[in-house]
Structure formats: structure tokens, C-alpha cells
């Protein structure tokens, strides 16, 4: 179930990035974006606003890219995003492993590790 949500979140993130890119880099108007993705105007504005809040550095560079940012800068951003996503996936695996370890400790040895560490 977690994998399904993770991939759904990735798809949502890619969609938001594409909408923001079309608006800021391509200069596409909101009504065209709305028609292209089958969204309401309010949804498009919501995506634009939330993308800026969730990815302020990327949004700032995308706004700037139309004028001053080189393709090399954009590529660096894409590489950083890929690296961060990889790190996030690894940390999620680590957290799942710890949860399984705690469950195994309780099942096999009767020790509740969640309570043992907090006093």
C-alpha cells in the first residue's frame, strides 16, 4: 500500500511540476493549462501556489530560467531532485526495517522496544 501511495505522489509531483513549467517557462495562460489537463481554474491556481510553497528553490529558478538560468542549471536541479527522491526512498526503507525489527523483537522476545527506549 505504501508503494502505491509513493508512486501516486510521484505522479502528482510530476504533474504539478509540468503545470508550473508550462505557466512560468512557456508562458502558457491558465485557461490553456486548464483545458490541457482537464482541471478547473481554481485547481490550476492551487497547483501553482502549492508548487511554489513545496519547492521554493526550484520555483525560483524556473521563474528565472526564462531569462538568466542556463540549461546546465536546470539539469543540476533535475539531478538534485532525483538524488533527493532516491534518498527519501532509502530512508523510507530504513524506517520500514526498524518497524519490522521492533515488531519482531516484541513477537520473538516479548520486549516492547518502543516503550523500552522512552523513560
mmCIF file of N, CA and C in Angstrom:
data_model
loop_
_atom_site.group_PDB
_atom_site.id
_atom_site.type_symbol
_atom_site.label_atom_id
_atom_site.label_comp_id
_atom_site.label_asym_id
_atom_site.label_seq_id
_atom_site.Cartn_x
_atom_site.Cartn_y
_atom_site.Cartn_z
ATOM 1 N N UNK A 1 0.822 -1.195 0.000
ATOM 2 C CA UNK A 1 0.000 0.000 0.000
ATOM 3 C C UNK A 1 0.866 1.259 0.000
ATOM 4 N N UNK A 2 1.994 1.218 0.763
ATOM 5 C CA UNK A 2 2.868 2.381 0.818
ATOM 6 C C UNK A 2 3.477 2.668 -0.543
ATOM 7 N N UNK A 3 3.855 1.602 -1.282
ATOM 8 C CA UNK A 3 4.434 1.778 -2.611
ATOM 9 C C UNK A 3 3.443 2.471 -3.531
ATOM 10 N N UNK A 4 2.196 2.060 -3.460
ATOM 11 C CA UNK A 4 1.164 2.630 -4.326
ATOM 12 C C UNK A 4 1.033 4.130 -4.059
ATOM 13 N N UNK A 5 1.010 4.511 -2.782
ATOM 14 C CA UNK A 5 0.907 5.927 -2.429
ATOM 15 C C UNK A 5 2.155 6.691 -2.854
ATOM 16 N N UNK A 6 3.315 6.056 -2.734
ATOM 17 C CA UNK A 6 4.570 6.699 -3.123
ATOM 18 C C UNK A 6 4.560 7.014 -4.607
ATOM 19 N N UNK A 7 4.146 6.058 -5.434
ATOM 20 C CA UNK A 7 4.120 6.292 -6.872
ATOM 21 C C UNK A 7 3.034 7.295 -7.258
ATOM 22 N N UNK A 8 1.919 7.267 -6.552
ATOM 23 C CA UNK A 8 0.865 8.248 -6.807
ATOM 24 C C UNK A 8 1.372 9.651 -6.483
ATOM 25 N N UNK A 9 2.123 9.771 -5.397
ATOM 26 C CA UNK A 9 2.691 11.055 -5.013
ATOM 27 C C UNK A 9 3.721 11.524 -6.038
ATOM 28 N N UNK A 10 4.503 10.596 -6.567
ATOM 29 C CA UNK A 10 5.467 10.944 -7.609
ATOM 30 C C UNK A 10 4.754 11.473 -8.851
ATOM 31 N N UNK A 11 3.692 10.812 -9.256
ATOM 32 C CA UNK A 11 2.927 11.243 -10.423
ATOM 33 C C UNK A 11 2.336 12.627 -10.195
ATOM 34 N N UNK A 12 1.800 12.851 -9.008
ATOM 35 C CA UNK A 12 1.223 14.151 -8.668
ATOM 36 C C UNK A 12 2.300 15.230 -8.719
ATOM 37 N N UNK A 13 3.467 14.913 -8.185
ATOM 38 C CA UNK A 13 4.564 15.867 -8.180
ATOM 39 C C UNK A 13 5.007 16.215 -9.601
ATOM 40 N N UNK A 14 5.078 15.211 -10.461
ATOM 41 C CA UNK A 14 5.460 15.446 -11.854
ATOM 42 C C UNK A 14 4.418 16.302 -12.572
ATOM 43 N N UNK A 15 3.146 16.034 -12.301
ATOM 44 C CA UNK A 15 2.071 16.821 -12.906
ATOM 45 C C UNK A 15 2.163 18.275 -12.462
ATOM 46 N N UNK A 16 2.371 18.500 -11.168
ATOM 47 C CA UNK A 16 2.476 19.864 -10.653
ATOM 48 C C UNK A 16 3.684 20.571 -11.251
ATOM 49 N N UNK A 17 4.788 19.850 -11.378
ATOM 50 C CA UNK A 17 5.987 20.445 -11.963
ATOM 51 C C UNK A 17 5.737 20.835 -13.416
ATOM 52 N N UNK A 18 5.050 19.967 -14.150
ATOM 53 C CA UNK A 18 4.763 20.253 -15.560
ATOM 54 C C UNK A 18 3.839 21.467 -15.692
ATOM 55 N N UNK A 19 2.818 21.545 -14.853
ATOM 56 C CA UNK A 19 1.895 22.685 -14.892
ATOM 57 C C UNK A 19 2.655 23.974 -14.582
ATOM 58 N N UNK A 20 3.499 23.924 -13.569
ATOM 59 C CA UNK A 20 4.271 25.115 -13.204
ATOM 60 C C UNK A 20 5.230 25.504 -14.329
ATOM 61 N N UNK A 21 5.859 24.505 -14.941
ATOM 62 C CA UNK A 21 6.784 24.762 -16.043
ATOM 63 C C UNK A 21 6.068 25.414 -17.225
ATOM 64 N N UNK A 22 4.897 24.874 -17.568
ATOM 65 C CA UNK A 22 4.142 25.441 -18.684
ATOM 66 C C UNK A 22 3.768 26.896 -18.421
ATOM 67 N N UNK A 23 3.386 27.177 -17.195
ATOM 68 C CA UNK A 23 2.960 28.538 -16.856
ATOM 69 C C UNK A 23 4.142 29.502 -16.803
ATOM 70 N N UNK A 24 5.215 29.098 -16.132
ATOM 71 C CA UNK A 24 6.326 30.024 -15.901
ATOM 72 C C UNK A 24 7.336 30.068 -17.051
ATOM 73 N N UNK A 25 7.662 28.933 -17.610
ATOM 74 C CA UNK A 25 8.684 28.910 -18.659
ATOM 75 C C UNK A 25 8.108 29.108 -20.049
ATOM 76 N N UNK A 26 7.002 28.443 -20.306
ATOM 77 C CA UNK A 26 6.396 28.538 -21.632
ATOM 78 C C UNK A 26 5.458 29.729 -21.757
ATOM 79 N N UNK A 27 5.040 30.271 -20.611
ATOM 80 C CA UNK A 27 4.147 31.419 -20.635
ATOM 81 C C UNK A 27 2.717 31.064 -21.037
ATOM 82 N N UNK A 28 2.351 29.806 -20.889
ATOM 83 C CA UNK A 28 1.009 29.362 -21.275
ATOM 84 C C UNK A 28 -0.014 29.962 -20.305
ATOM 85 N N UNK A 29 -1.122 30.424 -20.826
ATOM 86 C CA UNK A 29 -2.142 31.012 -19.964
ATOM 87 C C UNK A 29 -2.912 29.911 -19.224
ATOM 88 N N UNK A 30 -3.530 30.316 -18.118
ATOM 89 C CA UNK A 30 -4.204 29.373 -17.229
ATOM 90 C C UNK A 30 -5.333 28.630 -17.936
ATOM 91 N N UNK A 31 -6.060 29.312 -18.793
ATOM 92 C CA UNK A 31 -7.175 28.633 -19.469
ATOM 93 C C UNK A 31 -6.674 27.520 -20.389
ATOM 94 N N UNK A 32 -5.526 27.707 -21.028
ATOM 95 C CA UNK A 32 -4.959 26.656 -21.875
ATOM 96 C C UNK A 32 -4.496 25.471 -21.038
ATOM 97 N N UNK A 33 -3.870 25.767 -19.899
ATOM 98 C CA UNK A 33 -3.431 24.695 -18.993
ATOM 99 C C UNK A 33 -4.640 23.930 -18.486
ATOM 100 N N UNK A 34 -5.677 24.680 -18.126
ATOM 101 C CA UNK A 34 -6.901 24.070 -17.608
ATOM 102 C C UNK A 34 -7.479 23.099 -18.628
ATOM 103 N N UNK A 35 -7.532 23.513 -19.873
ATOM 104 C CA UNK A 35 -8.086 22.657 -20.921
ATOM 105 C C UNK A 35 -7.191 21.448 -21.187
ATOM 106 N N UNK A 36 -5.884 21.677 -21.183
ATOM 107 C CA UNK A 36 -4.944 20.598 -21.477
ATOM 108 C C UNK A 36 -5.032 19.470 -20.444
ATOM 109 N N UNK A 37 -5.188 19.830 -19.159
ATOM 110 C CA UNK A 37 -5.182 18.833 -18.095
ATOM 111 C C UNK A 37 -6.576 18.509 -17.562
ATOM 112 N N UNK A 38 -7.597 19.170 -18.082
ATOM 113 C CA UNK A 38 -8.965 18.900 -17.636
ATOM 114 C C UNK A 38 -9.202 19.300 -16.195
ATOM 115 N N UNK A 39 -8.691 20.455 -15.821
ATOM 116 C CA UNK A 39 -8.809 20.931 -14.444
ATOM 117 C C UNK A 39 -9.610 22.226 -14.412
ATOM 118 N N UNK A 40 -10.073 22.574 -13.231
ATOM 119 C CA UNK A 40 -10.737 23.868 -13.078
ATOM 120 C C UNK A 40 -9.675 24.961 -12.928
ATOM 121 N N UNK A 41 -10.092 26.207 -13.118
ATOM 122 C CA UNK A 41 -9.159 27.323 -12.946
ATOM 123 C C UNK A 41 -8.605 27.350 -11.540
ATOM 124 N N UNK A 42 -9.487 27.138 -10.571
ATOM 125 C CA UNK A 42 -9.054 27.150 -9.174
ATOM 126 C C UNK A 42 -8.009 26.076 -8.893
ATOM 127 N N UNK A 43 -8.187 24.913 -9.506
ATOM 128 C CA UNK A 43 -7.211 23.833 -9.309
ATOM 129 C C UNK A 43 -5.854 24.205 -9.884
ATOM 130 N N UNK A 44 -5.851 24.853 -11.031
ATOM 131 C CA UNK A 44 -4.580 25.269 -11.643
ATOM 132 C C UNK A 44 -3.878 26.272 -10.737
ATOM 133 N N UNK A 45 -4.616 27.251 -10.238
ATOM 134 C CA UNK A 45 -4.014 28.242 -9.342
ATOM 135 C C UNK A 45 -3.535 27.582 -8.044
ATOM 136 N N UNK A 46 -4.289 26.611 -7.561
ATOM 137 C CA UNK A 46 -3.888 25.874 -6.359
ATOM 138 C C UNK A 46 -2.569 25.140 -6.598
ATOM 139 N N UNK A 47 -2.456 24.475 -7.742
ATOM 140 C CA UNK A 47 -1.226 23.749 -8.085
ATOM 141 C C UNK A 47 -0.056 24.721 -8.157
ATOM 142 N N UNK A 48 -0.253 25.856 -8.808
ATOM 143 C CA UNK A 48 0.823 26.844 -8.924
ATOM 144 C C UNK A 48 1.281 27.338 -7.548
ATOM 145 N N UNK A 49 0.325 27.615 -6.685
ATOM 146 C CA UNK A 49 0.660 28.117 -5.349
ATOM 147 C C UNK A 49 1.338 27.053 -4.498
ATOM 148 N N UNK A 50 0.815 25.837 -4.508
ATOM 149 C CA UNK A 50 1.405 24.779 -3.682
ATOM 150 C C UNK A 50 2.774 24.364 -4.201
ATOM 151 N N UNK A 51 2.966 24.399 -5.509
ATOM 152 C CA UNK A 51 4.289 24.056 -6.044
ATOM 153 C C UNK A 51 5.327 25.052 -5.545
ATOM 154 N N UNK A 52 4.969 26.328 -5.525
ATOM 155 C CA UNK A 52 5.901 27.345 -5.026
ATOM 156 C C UNK A 52 6.215 27.136 -3.545
ATOM 157 N N UNK A 53 5.229 26.730 -2.767
ATOM 158 C CA UNK A 53 5.450 26.502 -1.339
ATOM 159 C C UNK A 53 6.283 25.244 -1.092
ATOM 160 N N UNK A 54 6.008 24.185 -1.836
ATOM 161 C CA UNK A 54 6.688 22.911 -1.614
ATOM 162 C C UNK A 54 8.088 22.874 -2.215
ATOM 163 N N UNK A 55 8.319 23.632 -3.277
ATOM 164 C CA UNK A 55 9.611 23.631 -3.982
ATOM 165 C C UNK A 55 10.069 25.062 -4.249
ATOM 166 N N UNK A 56 10.390 25.824 -3.207
ATOM 167 C CA UNK A 56 10.706 27.246 -3.423
ATOM 168 C C UNK A 56 11.948 27.482 -4.280
ATOM 169 N N UNK A 57 12.989 26.673 -4.090
ATOM 170 C CA UNK A 57 14.207 26.873 -4.886
ATOM 171 C C UNK A 57 13.963 26.565 -6.353
ATOM 172 N N UNK A 58 13.304 25.448 -6.601
ATOM 173 C CA UNK A 58 13.024 25.062 -7.981
ATOM 174 C C UNK A 58 12.107 26.089 -8.641
ATOM 175 N N UNK A 59 11.108 26.561 -7.906
ATOM 176 C CA UNK A 59 10.185 27.554 -8.455
ATOM 177 C C UNK A 59 10.920 28.850 -8.788
ATOM 178 N N UNK A 60 11.819 29.261 -7.897
ATOM 179 C CA UNK A 60 12.564 30.494 -8.142
ATOM 180 C C UNK A 60 13.433 30.363 -9.393
ATOM 181 N N UNK A 61 14.076 29.210 -9.540
ATOM 182 C CA UNK A 61 14.907 29.011 -10.725
ATOM 183 C C UNK A 61 14.073 28.907 -11.998
ATOM 184 N N UNK A 62 12.900 28.301 -11.893
ATOM 185 C CA UNK A 62 12.041 28.202 -13.078
ATOM 186 C C UNK A 62 11.538 29.588 -13.489
ATOM 187 N N UNK A 63 11.235 30.429 -12.516
ATOM 188 C CA UNK A 63 10.805 31.787 -12.839
ATOM 189 C C UNK A 63 11.937 32.545 -13.522
ATOM 190 N N UNK A 64 13.127 32.310 -13.021
ATOM 191 C CA UNK A 64 14.298 33.000 -13.523
ATOM 192 C C UNK A 64 14.790 32.415 -14.845
ATOM 193 N N UNK A 65 14.468 31.175 -15.100
ATOM 194 C CA UNK A 65 15.026 30.462 -16.251
ATOM 195 C C UNK A 65 14.680 31.108 -17.579
ATOM 196 N N UNK A 66 13.530 31.676 -17.674
ATOM 197 C CA UNK A 66 13.158 32.307 -18.924
ATOM 198 C C UNK A 66 14.173 33.354 -19.362
ATOM 199 N N UNK A 67 14.916 33.909 -18.415
ATOM 200 C CA UNK A 67 15.862 34.974 -18.720
ATOM 201 C C UNK A 67 17.319 34.559 -18.508
ATOM 202 N N UNK A 68 17.655 34.158 -17.263
ATOM 203 C CA UNK A 68 19.058 34.040 -16.887
ATOM 204 C C UNK A 68 19.576 32.619 -16.638
ATOM 205 N N UNK A 69 18.727 31.679 -16.368
ATOM 206 C CA UNK A 69 19.175 30.346 -15.990
ATOM 207 C C UNK A 69 19.537 29.548 -17.231
ATOM 208 N N UNK A 70 20.657 28.896 -17.141
ATOM 209 C CA UNK A 70 21.120 28.093 -18.268
ATOM 210 C C UNK A 70 20.534 26.691 -18.191
ATOM 211 N N UNK A 71 20.548 25.964 -19.288
ATOM 212 C CA UNK A 71 20.093 24.567 -19.243
ATOM 213 C C UNK A 71 20.915 23.719 -18.272
ATOM 214 N N UNK A 72 22.157 24.126 -18.074
ATOM 215 C CA UNK A 72 23.010 23.408 -17.119
ATOM 216 C C UNK A 72 22.453 23.536 -15.697
ATOM 217 N N UNK A 73 21.991 24.737 -15.331
ATOM 218 C CA UNK A 73 21.392 24.942 -14.007
ATOM 219 C C UNK A 73 20.135 24.102 -13.851
ATOM 220 N N UNK A 74 19.333 24.068 -14.891
ATOM 221 C CA UNK A 74 18.105 23.280 -14.845
ATOM 222 C C UNK A 74 18.429 21.797 -14.705
ATOM 223 N N UNK A 75 19.460 21.348 -15.411
ATOM 224 C CA UNK A 75 19.866 19.944 -15.326
ATOM 225 C C UNK A 75 20.355 19.620 -13.918
ATOM 226 N N UNK A 76 21.093 20.550 -13.304
ATOM 227 C CA UNK A 76 21.559 20.339 -11.932
ATOM 228 C C UNK A 76 20.378 20.192 -10.972
ATOM 229 N N UNK A 77 19.357 21.015 -11.188
ATOM 230 C CA UNK A 77 18.160 20.907 -10.350
ATOM 231 C C UNK A 77 17.488 19.548 -10.514
ATOM 232 N N UNK A 78 17.378 19.107 -11.746
ATOM 233 C CA UNK A 78 16.761 17.804 -12.009
ATOM 234 C C UNK A 78 17.562 16.689 -11.345
ATOM 235 N N UNK A 79 18.898 16.781 -11.395
ATOM 236 C CA UNK A 79 19.746 15.776 -10.755
ATOM 237 C C UNK A 79 19.579 15.800 -9.240
ATOM 238 N N UNK A 80 19.472 17.001 -8.679
ATOM 239 C CA UNK A 80 19.280 17.113 -7.238
ATOM 240 C C UNK A 80 17.932 16.521 -6.826
ATOM 241 N N UNK A 81 16.923 16.773 -7.602
ATOM 242 C CA UNK A 81 15.599 16.208 -7.302
ATOM 243 C C UNK A 81 15.666 14.692 -7.352
ATOM 244 N N UNK A 82 16.320 14.147 -8.363
ATOM 245 C CA UNK A 82 16.442 12.689 -8.476
ATOM 246 C C UNK A 82 17.201 12.124 -7.277
ATOM 247 N N UNK A 83 18.279 12.807 -6.870
ATOM 248 C CA UNK A 83 19.058 12.343 -5.719
ATOM 249 C C UNK A 83 18.223 12.384 -4.442
ATOM 250 N N UNK A 84 17.479 13.462 -4.259
ATOM 251 C CA UNK A 84 16.641 13.591 -3.062
ATOM 252 C C UNK A 84 15.539 12.537 -3.029
ATOM 253 N N UNK A 85 14.963 12.240 -4.179
ATOM 254 C CA UNK A 85 13.939 11.201 -4.231
ATOM 255 C C UNK A 85 14.528 9.838 -3.890
ATOM 256 N N UNK A 86 15.745 9.582 -4.372
ATOM 257 C CA UNK A 86 16.424 8.326 -4.061
ATOM 258 C C UNK A 86 16.707 8.239 -2.560
ATOM 259 N N UNK A 87 17.191 9.343 -1.978
ATOM 260 C CA UNK A 87 17.459 9.375 -0.542
ATOM 261 C C UNK A 87 16.185 9.157 0.269
ATOM 262 N N UNK A 88 15.108 9.772 -0.178
ATOM 263 C CA UNK A 88 13.831 9.607 0.512
ATOM 264 C C UNK A 88 13.372 8.158 0.473
ATOM 265 N N UNK A 89 13.484 7.534 -0.675
ATOM 266 C CA UNK A 89 13.087 6.129 -0.794
ATOM 267 C C UNK A 89 13.931 5.257 0.124
ATOM 268 N N UNK A 90 15.224 5.542 0.217
ATOM 269 C CA UNK A 90 16.107 4.763 1.084
ATOM 270 C C UNK A 90 15.727 4.954 2.552
ATOM 271 N N UNK A 91 15.414 6.168 2.945
ATOM 272 C CA UNK A 91 15.020 6.430 4.326
ATOM 273 C C UNK A 91 13.680 5.776 4.664
ATOM 274 N N UNK A 92 12.786 5.712 3.692
ATOM 275 C CA UNK A 92 11.516 5.018 3.920
ATOM 276 C C UNK A 92 11.750 3.531 4.145
ATOM 277 N N UNK A 93 12.669 2.963 3.373
ATOM 278 C CA UNK A 93 13.021 1.553 3.568
ATOM 279 C C UNK A 93 13.625 1.339 4.951
ATOM 280 N N UNK A 94 14.486 2.249 5.362
ATOM 281 C CA UNK A 94 15.110 2.146 6.684
ATOM 282 C C UNK A 94 14.040 2.208 7.785
ATOM 283 N N UNK A 95 13.107 3.124 7.649
ATOM 284 C CA UNK A 95 12.038 3.250 8.647
ATOM 285 C C UNK A 95 11.183 1.983 8.682
ATOM 286 N N UNK A 96 10.869 1.432 7.526
ATOM 287 C CA UNK A 96 10.101 0.178 7.475
ATOM 288 C C UNK A 96 10.876 -0.955 8.141
ATOM 289 N N UNK A 97 12.184 -0.998 7.907
ATOM 290 C CA UNK A 97 13.018 -2.034 8.512
ATOM 291 C C UNK A 97 12.989 -1.923 10.032
ATOM 292 N N UNK A 98 13.124 -0.705 10.562
ATOM 293 C CA UNK A 98 13.085 -0.514 12.008
ATOM 294 C C UNK A 98 11.738 -0.921 12.586
ATOM 295 N N UNK A 99 10.675 -0.612 11.889
ATOM 296 C CA UNK A 99 9.350 -1.017 12.360
ATOM 297 C C UNK A 99 9.241 -2.538 12.424
ATOM 298 N N UNK A 100 9.761 -3.208 11.408
ATOM 299 C CA UNK A 100 9.743 -4.671 11.396
ATOM 300 C C UNK A 100 10.614 -5.231 12.509
ATOM 301 N N UNK A 101 11.751 -4.581 12.767
ATOM 302 C CA UNK A 101 12.639 -5.024 13.831
ATOM 303 C C UNK A 101 11.947 -4.921 15.192
ATOM 304 N N UNK A 102 11.250 -3.831 15.413
ATOM 305 C CA UNK A 102 10.527 -3.640 16.670
ATOM 306 C C UNK A 102 9.435 -4.704 16.812
ATOM 307 N N UNK A 103 8.708 -4.950 15.738
ATOM 308 C CA UNK A 103 7.649 -5.954 15.772
ATOM 309 C C UNK A 103 8.229 -7.341 16.038
ATOM 310 N N UNK A 104 9.360 -7.667 15.418
ATOM 311 C CA UNK A 104 9.995 -8.966 15.625
ATOM 312 C C UNK A 104 10.481 -9.105 17.063
ATOM 313 N N UNK A 105 11.073 -8.034 17.607
ATOM 314 C CA UNK A 105 11.544 -8.075 18.997
ATOM 315 C C UNK A 105 10.412 -8.324 19.963
ATOM 316 N N UNK A 106 9.282 -7.731 19.705
ATOM 317 C CA UNK A 106 8.131 -7.930 20.588
ATOM 318 C C UNK A 106 7.596 -9.348 20.446
ATOM 319 N N UNK A 107 7.527 -9.823 19.193
ATOM 320 C CA UNK A 107 6.979 -11.156 18.935
ATOM 321 C C UNK A 107 7.910 -12.251 19.444
ATOM 322 N N UNK A 108 9.187 -12.154 19.165
ATOM 323 C CA UNK A 108 10.130 -13.220 19.495
ATOM 324 C C UNK A 108 10.566 -13.198 20.950
ATOM 325 N N UNK A 109 10.792 -12.002 21.498
ATOM 326 C CA UNK A 109 11.357 -11.909 22.843
ATOM 327 C C UNK A 109 10.420 -11.283 23.867
ATOM 328 N N UNK A 110 9.281 -10.815 23.414
ATOM 329 C CA UNK A 110 8.329 -10.205 24.328
ATOM 330 C C UNK A 110 8.771 -8.836 24.825
ATOM 331 N N UNK A 111 9.674 -8.203 24.116
ATOM 332 C CA UNK A 111 10.184 -6.891 24.515
ATOM 333 C C UNK A 111 9.533 -5.840 23.627
ATOM 334 N N UNK A 112 8.908 -4.869 24.280
ATOM 335 C CA UNK A 112 8.308 -3.782 23.502
ATOM 336 C C UNK A 112 9.365 -2.678 23.389
ATOM 337 N N UNK A 113 10.083 -2.659 22.259
ATOM 338 C CA UNK A 113 11.183 -1.732 22.072
ATOM 339 C C UNK A 113 10.738 -0.289 21.987
ATOM 340 N N UNK A 114 9.533 -0.063 21.598
ATOM 341 C CA UNK A 114 9.056 1.319 21.522
ATOM 342 C C UNK A 114 8.979 1.928 22.915
ATOM 343 N N UNK A 115 8.540 1.111 23.910
ATOM 344 C CA UNK A 115 8.423 1.606 25.271
ATOM 345 C C UNK A 115 9.750 1.527 26.028
ATOM 346 N N UNK A 116 10.605 0.586 25.649
ATOM 347 C CA UNK A 116 11.866 0.386 26.363
ATOM 348 C C UNK A 116 12.789 1.583 26.219
ATOM 349 N N UNK A 117 12.776 2.243 25.082
ATOM 350 C CA UNK A 117 13.682 3.363 24.846
ATOM 351 C C UNK A 117 13.223 4.664 25.472
ATOM 352 N N UNK A 118 11.958 4.787 25.819
ATOM 353 C CA UNK A 118 11.448 6.032 26.399
ATOM 354 C C UNK A 118 11.198 5.857 27.879
ATOM 355 N N UNK A 119 11.744 6.748 28.665
ATOM 356 C CA UNK A 119 11.531 6.692 30.136
ATOM 357 C C UNK A 119 11.228 8.059 30.653
#
